[in-house]
Coordinates of C-alpha atoms in Angstrom, one line a residue:
Chain A
M2 CA -11.2 -107.7 -64.7
T3 CA -10.5 -106.0 -61.3
A4 CA -8.3 -102.9 -61.2
P5 CA -4.8 -103.8 -59.6
L6 CA -3.9 -102.8 -56.2
L7 CA -1.0 -100.8 -57.0
S8 CA -0.2 -99.5 -60.4
V9 CA 3.4 -97.6 -60.8
H10 CA 3.8 -95.7 -64.1
D11 CA 7.0 -93.9 -65.6
L12 CA 8.5 -93.5 -61.8
A13 CA 11.7 -91.8 -61.7
K14 CA 14.4 -90.5 -59.6
S15 CA 17.6 -88.8 -60.1
F16 CA 20.3 -88.3 -57.2
G17 CA 22.9 -85.7 -58.1
G18 CA 22.6 -86.7 -61.5
T19 CA 22.5 -89.8 -61.4
R20 CA 19.4 -91.8 -62.8
A21 CA 18.3 -94.2 -59.4
V22 CA 15.2 -95.1 -61.2
D23 CA 14.5 -94.3 -64.7
K24 CA 10.1 -94.7 -66.2
V25 CA 9.9 -97.9 -64.3
S26 CA 6.3 -99.3 -64.8
F27 CA 4.3 -102.6 -63.1
D28 CA 1.4 -103.7 -61.8
L29 CA 0.5 -105.6 -58.3
A30 CA -2.8 -107.4 -58.1
A31 CA -4.5 -107.8 -54.3
G32 CA -3.1 -110.9 -53.2
E33 CA 0.1 -111.3 -55.5
T34 CA 3.5 -111.1 -54.5
L35 CA 5.9 -109.3 -57.2
A36 CA 9.5 -109.6 -56.4
L37 CA 12.2 -106.7 -57.5
A38 CA 15.5 -107.9 -57.9
G39 CA 18.7 -107.0 -58.8
L40 CA 22.4 -106.2 -57.4
S41 CA 23.1 -103.3 -55.3
G42 CA 22.5 -100.2 -57.0
S43 CA 19.8 -101.3 -59.5
G44 CA 17.3 -99.0 -57.8
K45 CA 14.8 -102.0 -56.1
S46 CA 15.1 -100.2 -52.6
T47 CA 14.2 -96.5 -54.4
V48 CA 11.4 -97.8 -56.0
A49 CA 9.9 -99.2 -52.6
R50 CA 11.0 -96.2 -50.9
M51 CA 9.0 -94.1 -53.6
V52 CA 6.0 -96.7 -53.1
M53 CA 6.2 -95.5 -49.3
R54 CA 6.8 -92.0 -50.2
L55 CA 9.9 -91.9 -47.7
I56 CA 11.6 -90.9 -51.1
E57 CA 9.8 -88.2 -53.4
P58 CA 9.6 -89.2 -56.7
D59 CA 10.7 -86.9 -59.8
A60 CA 8.0 -88.1 -62.2
G61 CA 5.7 -90.9 -62.6
R62 CA 2.8 -91.8 -60.9
I63 CA 1.8 -94.4 -57.9
D64 CA -2.2 -95.6 -58.0
F65 CA -2.9 -97.5 -55.1
M66 CA -6.5 -98.3 -54.2
G67 CA -8.0 -96.1 -57.3
E68 CA -5.8 -93.5 -56.2
D69 CA -2.4 -91.4 -57.2
L70 CA -0.2 -91.2 -54.1
T71 CA 2.2 -88.8 -55.6
R72 CA -0.7 -86.2 -55.0
H73 CA -1.4 -86.8 -51.5
S74 CA 1.0 -85.4 -48.6
G75 CA 0.1 -84.6 -44.9
S76 CA -2.9 -86.0 -43.4
A77 CA -3.8 -87.2 -46.8
L78 CA -1.2 -89.1 -47.3
R79 CA -0.8 -90.7 -43.5
A80 CA -4.3 -92.0 -43.6
R81 CA -3.6 -94.0 -47.1
R82 CA 0.0 -95.2 -45.3
R83 CA -2.2 -97.3 -43.2
H84 CA -2.7 -99.5 -45.9
I85 CA 0.8 -99.8 -46.7
Q86 CA 3.3 -101.3 -44.4
M87 CA 7.4 -102.0 -45.0
V88 CA 9.7 -104.5 -43.4
F89 CA 13.3 -103.5 -43.4
Q90 CA 16.2 -105.8 -43.1
D91 CA 18.1 -104.3 -40.3
T92 CA 15.7 -104.5 -37.1
N93 CA 18.4 -103.0 -34.9
S94 CA 17.5 -99.6 -36.8
S95 CA 13.9 -99.5 -37.1
F96 CA 13.2 -100.3 -34.1
N97 CA 14.0 -98.1 -31.0
P98 CA 15.8 -100.5 -28.7
R99 CA 15.1 -99.5 -25.6
A100 CA 10.7 -100.0 -26.7
T101 CA 8.9 -103.0 -25.4
V102 CA 7.4 -105.3 -27.5
A103 CA 4.3 -103.9 -26.2
S104 CA 5.0 -100.4 -27.4
A105 CA 6.2 -101.5 -30.6
L106 CA 2.6 -102.8 -31.7
L107 CA 0.2 -100.7 -29.8
D108 CA 2.2 -97.6 -31.6
P109 CA 0.3 -98.4 -34.7
L110 CA -2.9 -99.3 -33.2
N111 CA -2.9 -95.9 -31.9
T112 CA -1.3 -94.1 -34.6
F113 CA -4.3 -95.2 -37.0
D114 CA -7.3 -95.7 -34.7
I115 CA -7.4 -99.3 -34.8
L116 CA -10.0 -100.9 -32.3
P117 CA -11.3 -98.9 -29.2
K118 CA -8.4 -97.9 -26.6
P119 CA -9.6 -100.9 -24.1
Q120 CA -9.2 -103.9 -26.6
R121 CA -5.5 -102.7 -28.2
A122 CA -3.6 -104.9 -25.6
H123 CA -5.5 -107.8 -26.5
E124 CA -4.8 -107.3 -30.3
V125 CA -1.2 -107.1 -29.6
R126 CA -1.0 -110.6 -27.8
H127 CA -3.4 -111.9 -30.8
L128 CA -0.5 -110.2 -33.4
L129 CA 2.2 -111.5 -31.6
E130 CA 0.5 -115.4 -31.2
R131 CA -0.3 -114.7 -35.4
V132 CA 3.2 -114.4 -36.0
G133 CA 4.6 -116.9 -33.6
L134 CA 5.9 -115.7 -31.1
S135 CA 4.7 -115.9 -27.4
P136 CA 2.1 -113.2 -25.6
G137 CA 4.7 -113.9 -23.2
L138 CA 7.0 -111.1 -24.8
F139 CA 4.7 -108.6 -24.2
D140 CA 6.9 -106.7 -21.7
R141 CA 10.4 -107.2 -22.9
S142 CA 12.3 -104.9 -24.4
I143 CA 13.2 -105.4 -28.1
H144 CA 17.1 -105.5 -27.7
E145 CA 16.2 -108.8 -25.7
L146 CA 15.1 -110.7 -29.0
S147 CA 17.0 -112.6 -30.9
G148 CA 17.3 -111.4 -34.4
G149 CA 14.4 -113.4 -36.0
Q150 CA 12.1 -112.8 -33.1
R151 CA 12.8 -109.1 -34.1
Q152 CA 11.9 -109.7 -37.4
R153 CA 8.6 -111.4 -36.5
V154 CA 7.8 -108.3 -34.2
A155 CA 8.5 -105.9 -37.6
I156 CA 6.0 -108.4 -39.2
A157 CA 3.8 -108.4 -36.7
R158 CA 3.4 -104.5 -36.5
A159 CA 3.5 -103.9 -40.3
L160 CA 0.3 -106.2 -39.7
A161 CA -1.1 -104.4 -37.0
S162 CA -2.8 -101.5 -39.1
R163 CA -4.1 -104.3 -41.4
P164 CA -2.9 -103.0 -44.5
A165 CA -3.4 -104.1 -48.0
L166 CA 0.1 -104.1 -49.2
I167 CA 3.6 -104.9 -47.1
V168 CA 7.2 -103.8 -48.8
L169 CA 9.3 -106.2 -47.9
D170 CA 12.9 -104.4 -48.2
E171 CA 15.6 -107.5 -48.2
A172 CA 13.4 -108.0 -44.7
L173 CA 14.4 -112.0 -44.9
S174 CA 18.3 -111.6 -46.1
A175 CA 20.1 -111.4 -42.9
V176 CA 18.1 -113.7 -41.0
D177 CA 19.8 -117.4 -40.6
A178 CA 18.6 -120.1 -43.7
S179 CA 16.6 -122.0 -40.6
I180 CA 14.6 -119.0 -39.4
R181 CA 14.1 -117.7 -43.0
I182 CA 12.2 -120.9 -44.2
D183 CA 9.7 -120.2 -41.4
L184 CA 9.4 -116.9 -42.2
L185 CA 8.9 -117.6 -45.6
E186 CA 6.0 -119.6 -44.8
L187 CA 4.3 -117.0 -42.2
L188 CA 4.3 -114.5 -44.8
L189 CA 2.7 -117.1 -47.4
D190 CA 0.2 -118.1 -44.9
L191 CA -0.8 -114.1 -44.0
Q192 CA -1.4 -113.7 -47.8
R193 CA -3.5 -116.9 -48.3
E194 CA -5.7 -115.9 -45.1
Q195 CA -5.7 -112.4 -45.5
G196 CA -5.4 -111.9 -48.8
I197 CA -2.4 -109.3 -48.4
S198 CA 0.3 -107.8 -51.3
Y199 CA 4.0 -107.8 -51.5
L200 CA 6.5 -106.1 -53.2
F201 CA 9.2 -108.5 -52.0
I202 CA 13.0 -106.7 -52.8
A203 CA 16.0 -108.9 -52.8
H204 CA 18.8 -110.5 -54.6
D205 CA 18.5 -113.9 -53.7
L206 CA 16.8 -115.4 -56.3
G207 CA 16.3 -119.1 -54.6
M208 CA 14.3 -116.9 -51.7
I209 CA 12.2 -114.9 -54.4
R210 CA 11.5 -118.2 -56.1
A211 CA 10.0 -119.3 -52.7
I212 CA 7.5 -116.3 -52.7
A213 CA 7.0 -114.4 -55.3
H214 CA 4.4 -114.9 -58.2
R215 CA 6.0 -112.4 -60.3
T216 CA 9.5 -111.2 -60.8
A217 CA 10.8 -107.4 -62.2
I218 CA 14.7 -107.3 -62.6
L219 CA 15.8 -104.0 -62.1
D220 CA 19.0 -103.3 -63.6
A221 CA 20.9 -99.3 -63.8
G222 CA 17.6 -98.0 -62.7
R223 CA 15.5 -99.9 -65.3
I224 CA 13.3 -103.0 -65.5
A225 CA 14.8 -105.3 -67.4
E226 CA 12.4 -108.1 -67.6
I227 CA 9.3 -108.8 -65.9
G228 CA 7.2 -111.6 -65.8
P229 CA 6.2 -115.3 -63.9
T230 CA 8.9 -116.2 -61.4
Q231 CA 9.3 -119.6 -62.6
S232 CA 9.5 -118.5 -66.7
I233 CA 12.5 -115.9 -65.5
I234 CA 14.7 -118.0 -63.8
A235 CA 14.1 -121.2 -66.2
A236 CA 14.8 -118.6 -69.5
P237 CA 16.2 -115.0 -68.0
Q238 CA 15.9 -113.0 -71.6
T239 CA 18.6 -110.5 -70.4
Q240 CA 21.9 -110.4 -69.7
I241 CA 21.8 -109.6 -66.3
G242 CA 18.9 -112.2 -65.6
Q243 CA 21.2 -115.1 -67.1
Q244 CA 23.7 -113.5 -64.4
L245 CA 21.5 -113.4 -61.6
V246 CA 20.5 -117.0 -62.2
A247 CA 24.1 -118.2 -62.9
A248 CA 25.4 -116.8 -59.4
A249 CA 22.7 -118.2 -57.7
P250 CA 24.4 -120.7 -55.0
R251 CA 23.4 -124.5 -55.6
L252 CA 24.1 -127.2 -53.8
F253 CA 27.0 -129.3 -55.3
H254 CA 27.6 -127.2 -57.8
V255 CA 31.3 -127.5 -57.8
A256 CA 33.5 -123.9 -58.9
D257 CA 34.8 -124.2 -62.6
Q258 CA 38.3 -123.2 -62.4
P259 CA 38.7 -120.8 -64.8
Chain B
M10 CA 48.3 -135.5 -46.9
T11 CA 50.2 -133.1 -44.3
P12 CA 48.4 -131.7 -41.6
L13 CA 49.3 -127.9 -41.8
L14 CA 46.7 -127.2 -38.5
E15 CA 45.6 -129.2 -36.1
I16 CA 42.8 -128.4 -33.4
T17 CA 42.6 -130.3 -30.4
K18 CA 39.7 -129.9 -27.7
L19 CA 39.5 -126.0 -28.6
T20 CA 37.4 -124.4 -25.7
V21 CA 37.4 -120.7 -25.8
S22 CA 35.0 -118.9 -23.4
Y23 CA 34.8 -114.7 -23.1
D24 CA 33.1 -114.5 -20.0
G25 CA 34.8 -117.2 -18.1
T26 CA 32.2 -119.4 -18.1
T27 CA 29.8 -120.1 -21.0
P28 CA 32.0 -121.8 -23.5
A29 CA 31.6 -119.8 -27.0
L30 CA 33.6 -123.0 -28.1
H31 CA 33.3 -126.2 -27.0
E32 CA 36.4 -129.1 -27.3
A33 CA 36.2 -128.3 -31.2
N34 CA 39.0 -130.5 -32.8
L35 CA 39.5 -129.6 -36.4
T36 CA 42.3 -130.7 -39.1
V37 CA 43.2 -128.7 -42.5
A38 CA 45.6 -130.7 -44.9
A39 CA 48.1 -128.2 -46.6
G40 CA 46.0 -127.1 -49.8
E41 CA 42.5 -127.8 -48.2
R42 CA 39.6 -126.6 -48.8
V43 CA 37.6 -126.2 -45.8
G44 CA 33.6 -124.9 -45.4
L45 CA 33.0 -123.6 -41.8
I46 CA 29.4 -123.6 -41.8
G47 CA 27.4 -122.4 -38.7
E48 CA 24.3 -119.5 -37.8
S49 CA 24.7 -116.9 -35.9
G50 CA 26.1 -117.9 -32.6
S51 CA 27.6 -121.1 -33.7
G52 CA 31.3 -120.2 -32.8
K53 CA 32.6 -120.4 -36.5
S54 CA 34.3 -116.8 -36.3
T55 CA 35.7 -117.7 -32.6
L56 CA 37.3 -121.1 -33.8
A57 CA 38.6 -118.9 -36.7
L58 CA 39.5 -116.0 -34.6
A59 CA 41.1 -118.6 -32.3
I60 CA 43.3 -119.8 -35.1
A61 CA 44.2 -116.3 -35.9
G62 CA 45.5 -115.5 -32.5
L63 CA 43.2 -112.5 -32.9
L64 CA 40.8 -113.2 -29.4
P65 CA 40.5 -110.8 -26.9
R66 CA 43.4 -111.2 -24.0
T67 CA 40.1 -111.6 -22.1
A68 CA 38.9 -114.8 -23.6
R69 CA 39.5 -117.6 -22.1
V70 CA 41.1 -120.3 -24.3
S71 CA 41.9 -123.9 -23.4
G72 CA 43.0 -126.9 -25.7
S73 CA 46.0 -126.8 -28.3
I74 CA 46.7 -125.5 -31.8
R75 CA 49.5 -127.3 -33.6
W76 CA 51.0 -125.5 -37.0
Q77 CA 52.5 -127.3 -39.2
Q78 CA 53.0 -130.8 -36.9
T79 CA 55.1 -129.0 -34.3
D80 CA 54.1 -126.6 -31.0
T81 CA 54.5 -123.1 -32.3
V82 CA 51.6 -121.2 -33.4
P83 CA 50.6 -119.4 -36.8
R84 CA 52.3 -116.4 -37.3
K85 CA 49.8 -113.5 -38.2
G86 CA 49.8 -111.8 -42.0
T87 CA 52.8 -114.8 -42.7
D88 CA 51.3 -117.8 -41.7
I89 CA 47.8 -116.8 -41.7
G90 CA 45.7 -114.2 -43.7
Y91 CA 42.3 -113.3 -43.2
V92 CA 39.8 -111.9 -44.7
F93 CA 36.7 -110.1 -42.8
Q94 CA 33.0 -109.4 -43.7
D95 CA 33.2 -105.7 -44.0
P96 CA 36.1 -104.6 -46.6
A97 CA 35.6 -101.0 -45.6
G98 CA 36.1 -101.6 -41.8
S99 CA 40.1 -103.2 -42.7
L100 CA 41.3 -100.5 -44.9
D101 CA 42.6 -97.2 -43.9
P102 CA 39.8 -94.8 -45.6
V103 CA 42.5 -91.9 -46.1
M104 CA 44.9 -94.0 -47.7
R105 CA 45.1 -94.4 -51.4
I106 CA 44.8 -98.5 -51.5
G107 CA 48.5 -98.4 -53.5
A108 CA 50.4 -97.2 -50.2
Q109 CA 48.2 -99.0 -48.1
L110 CA 49.5 -102.6 -49.8
A111 CA 53.1 -101.2 -49.9
E112 CA 53.0 -100.9 -46.1
I113 CA 51.6 -104.2 -45.2
L114 CA 54.7 -105.7 -47.7
R115 CA 57.4 -103.8 -46.1
V116 CA 56.2 -104.5 -42.8
L117 CA 55.3 -108.2 -43.4
R118 CA 58.2 -109.2 -45.8
G119 CA 60.7 -106.8 -45.6
K120 CA 63.3 -106.3 -48.3
Q121 CA 63.0 -110.8 -49.5
S122 CA 59.1 -109.8 -50.6
Q123 CA 58.9 -111.1 -54.6
L124 CA 55.7 -109.6 -54.8
D125 CA 55.0 -105.7 -55.5
V126 CA 51.6 -104.0 -55.3
P127 CA 50.5 -104.1 -59.4
E128 CA 51.3 -107.6 -59.2
L129 CA 49.1 -108.3 -55.8
L130 CA 46.3 -106.1 -57.8
A131 CA 46.4 -108.0 -60.9
R132 CA 46.4 -111.4 -58.9
V133 CA 43.2 -110.2 -57.2
G134 CA 41.7 -110.0 -60.9
F135 CA 42.0 -105.6 -61.5
P136 CA 43.1 -105.6 -64.9
D137 CA 44.3 -102.2 -64.2
P138 CA 46.0 -102.2 -61.0
E139 CA 48.0 -99.0 -61.5
I140 CA 44.4 -97.5 -61.5
I141 CA 43.1 -98.8 -58.4
A142 CA 46.6 -98.4 -56.6
A143 CA 46.1 -94.6 -57.0
R144 CA 42.3 -94.7 -55.5
Y145 CA 41.0 -93.9 -52.3
P146 CA 38.6 -96.9 -50.4
H147 CA 35.9 -95.6 -51.0
Q148 CA 36.5 -94.5 -54.7
L149 CA 35.5 -98.5 -54.9
S150 CA 32.7 -100.9 -55.2
G151 CA 31.8 -103.4 -52.5
G152 CA 33.1 -106.2 -54.2
Q153 CA 36.4 -104.0 -55.4
K154 CA 37.0 -103.6 -51.8
Q155 CA 37.0 -106.9 -51.3
R156 CA 39.3 -107.7 -53.5
V157 CA 41.6 -105.3 -52.2
A158 CA 40.9 -106.9 -48.8
I159 CA 42.2 -110.4 -50.4
A160 CA 45.3 -108.9 -51.7
C161 CA 46.2 -107.3 -48.2
A162 CA 45.7 -111.0 -46.8
L163 CA 48.0 -111.9 -49.8
A164 CA 50.5 -109.9 -49.2
G165 CA 52.6 -112.1 -46.7
Q166 CA 52.3 -114.9 -48.6
P167 CA 50.0 -117.1 -46.3
R168 CA 49.9 -120.8 -45.9
L169 CA 46.1 -120.4 -44.8
L170 CA 43.8 -118.1 -45.8
I171 CA 40.9 -117.1 -43.8
A172 CA 37.5 -115.8 -45.7
D173 CA 35.4 -115.3 -42.7
E174 CA 31.6 -114.0 -44.0
A175 CA 34.0 -112.4 -46.8
T176 CA 31.4 -112.3 -49.3
S177 CA 28.2 -111.9 -47.0
A178 CA 27.8 -108.2 -47.6
L179 CA 27.9 -108.9 -51.5
D180 CA 25.0 -109.2 -54.2
T181 CA 25.4 -112.7 -55.7
I182 CA 27.0 -112.2 -59.0
V183 CA 30.1 -110.4 -57.4
Q184 CA 29.6 -112.6 -54.3
A185 CA 30.4 -115.7 -57.0
G186 CA 33.0 -113.6 -58.7
I187 CA 35.2 -113.5 -55.1
V188 CA 34.5 -117.2 -54.5
R189 CA 35.9 -118.4 -58.0
L190 CA 38.8 -115.9 -56.8
L191 CA 39.7 -117.5 -53.9
S192 CA 39.4 -121.0 -55.4
R193 CA 41.5 -120.1 -58.7
L194 CA 43.9 -118.4 -55.4
T195 CA 44.2 -121.3 -53.8
A196 CA 44.8 -123.9 -56.2
D197 CA 47.6 -121.3 -57.8
T198 CA 49.4 -120.5 -54.7
G199 CA 49.2 -124.3 -52.9
S200 CA 47.6 -122.8 -49.4
S201 CA 45.0 -123.8 -47.6
L202 CA 41.6 -122.3 -47.5
L203 CA 39.2 -121.4 -44.4
F204 CA 35.9 -120.6 -46.3
I205 CA 33.5 -119.4 -43.3
T206 CA 29.7 -118.7 -44.2
H207 CA 26.4 -119.3 -43.1
D208 CA 25.5 -120.6 -46.6
L209 CA 25.7 -124.1 -46.6
A210 CA 25.5 -124.1 -50.7
L211 CA 27.9 -121.4 -51.4
A212 CA 30.6 -123.2 -49.1
S213 CA 29.3 -126.8 -51.3
T214 CA 30.6 -125.4 -54.1
L215 CA 34.2 -124.7 -53.3
A216 CA 35.4 -126.7 -50.4
D217 CA 36.6 -130.3 -50.2
R218 CA 35.3 -130.4 -47.1
L219 CA 32.7 -129.0 -44.7
V220 CA 32.6 -128.6 -41.6
V221 CA 29.2 -127.7 -39.7
M222 CA 28.7 -126.1 -36.4
R223 CA 26.2 -124.9 -33.7
N224 CA 26.0 -123.5 -30.5
G225 CA 29.7 -123.6 -30.0
R226 CA 30.2 -127.6 -31.2
I227 CA 31.2 -128.7 -34.2
L228 CA 28.2 -131.0 -35.5
E229 CA 29.4 -133.2 -38.5
A230 CA 32.6 -132.5 -40.8
G231 CA 32.9 -134.8 -44.3
T232 CA 32.7 -134.6 -48.2
P233 CA 30.0 -132.0 -49.7
R234 CA 28.2 -134.9 -51.3
E235 CA 28.5 -137.0 -47.4
I236 CA 27.1 -134.0 -45.6
I237 CA 24.2 -133.4 -48.3
E238 CA 23.2 -136.1 -49.5
H239 CA 23.7 -138.2 -45.9
P240 CA 23.6 -135.5 -43.1
R241 CA 23.5 -138.0 -39.9
H242 CA 22.8 -134.5 -37.8
P243 CA 19.1 -133.5 -37.5
Y244 CA 20.4 -130.3 -37.8
V245 CA 22.6 -130.7 -40.4
A246 CA 19.9 -132.6 -42.5
S247 CA 17.3 -129.4 -41.8
L248 CA 20.0 -126.8 -42.9
V249 CA 20.3 -128.9 -46.2
A250 CA 16.5 -128.8 -46.4
S251 CA 16.3 -125.1 -45.9
H252 CA 18.1 -124.6 -49.1
L253 CA 15.7 -122.3 -51.5
A254 CA 16.7 -123.8 -54.8
L255 CA 15.8 -123.1 -58.5
E256 CA 15.0 -126.2 -59.1
G257 CA 12.4 -128.4 -57.9
P258 CA 8.6 -127.8 -55.9
T259 CA 8.8 -124.0 -54.6
L260 CA 7.7 -123.3 -50.7
L261 CA 5.0 -120.8 -53.2
E262 CA 3.5 -124.4 -54.6
T263 CA 4.0 -126.8 -51.7
Q264 CA 1.6 -124.0 -49.6
R265 CA -1.6 -123.8 -52.4
E266 CA -3.1 -126.4 -50.0
P267 CA -6.3 -125.0 -48.4
A268 CA -6.3 -124.2 -44.5
Q269 CA -7.8 -126.3 -42.6

C-alpha cells in the first residue's frame, strides 16, 4: 500500500481559550478529493489554513510527501509550499486588484523558478487555455474580469507551480450556479490528467457530492464522521451529519409548516 | 386573488444608457410567495429596490408600480419590510437589540403599535426575547442577527416582505431555519413574500410562484413544478440542470469515462 500524500495526526488549535480544532486526523491519497464539511465555526477553514501553515498548529503532525511540515520553517517551508497551493472564496482579496492576469500567473513561476525565464510567458498562456480562458486576457487587469473568470485565474495560479495538493477553501461557494458546474468539471479534469489531490472545504453538500470521494464532517473542532461521500449523504451516522443532509435545498421540497 | 402589487414595463437605468432592468412585468397577489431567481447582474435586486423605493436618486425609472390597485407607491417600512443579505449592515453596532427595535416601532407605528419588542423577538423564533433584547449585534451569531433583521422588517406590520439574498451568507442549517421562519411568518400574517435568491432549489422550497431573471429581463414565471419540470427558456433549463442534487448520478461518476 502506498503512503498517503497528506496525513494529518491529532491536529489542534485554540484561539483565546476556545478549541477551534481538537485532535483532527485524516489521510488524503494522491489523486483523491477529501471534503471538509461543517457549519461556520466548525474548524474546517482552520484545518485548511494549518495544512497550508498559514496558521501555526498548537499540536499535531502534518505529514506531506513523507515529511512532517510542522518541523519546517523559512526557506525549507517555502520550498515545500510549491507542492501545496490554495484557492480562496474571495478572489477580490486574494489578488492585487491592479495586477494583470500575466503578473498574477508569472508570480508563482518566478517565485518557484519554474521553467527557464524566456518560456514563462508562454506557460502563462498555456495555463490560461488550460483553465478555459482566452490567452488574450494576458494583459488584462484582474479587476476587469468577472467573478467566474477571476476564480479560473486563481485556479491557474494554483496550477502554475505544479502542485500535488490544492486546498480549495469555499472556492466555488460565491460563484453563480451555472458557472459552478463548469468549474467543478474543470477541477475533475485536472485531477484526472495530473493526479492532483484536493482538500475541498465547503458547506454545500450538493457541491461536495459532485467532487469529493470522501467527506469528513467537522463539528466544534472535531471530526464527527468521515467516510465515502455517498455513504455519508445516504446514511449520516451523527446528528450534525443528519442535520446537514436534511438542510440541503432540494428542488420541489415544499417547506413543512411547523 | 387580489393583486397587492402590479408592476408594468418597469425599466431602470443607473447610468442613463444601459438598463439594469428592462420592461419588467410582475404581479404579486395578497398572501402570495414569489421566488425571484437570478444570478449576479440579472437585475433581481434592482427590481426589489425599485419596488421598495430604495433606488438611488440618480437612477432613471420608467413604467409603473401600482400598490393595492391604486396609483400610490408603497410606503417604506409599513407597506414593505426589507431584509438585506448582510444583517450586520442593517443593525447599529453600538445599540442594544431591544433599543433598536423599540426605536423602529416608535417611528413606524407611533402609539398605535400593537407590537412590543419581546413579542417581535418571539415571533422570529427567539425563545428568550429579553436576553436577546439586552445584547449588542456583535454578541449574536449570523443567523441570530438575520432573525433580528427580520424582526426589524416586521415591526411596521408590512403587507409585503422582501428578503433580498437574506439567507445567502448563512450555513445551510441556519438557512433552512430562516426559510422555515419566513414561510411560517407569511402564513401567520397573510403578508406576501418576495424571496430573492440565486438558488433555484431554495426558492422552490417555499415559493408559490418562481420568476427567473437574466440580464435585466424576466425570462419566465410559473409554479415551481412548471419551471422545474417544463422550463421553456433554455437558460432556465440550464439553471434547473445545474442544481447539484443529493440523489442521482454525480459529476464525479459521469466524469469517470477516460479522456480522449
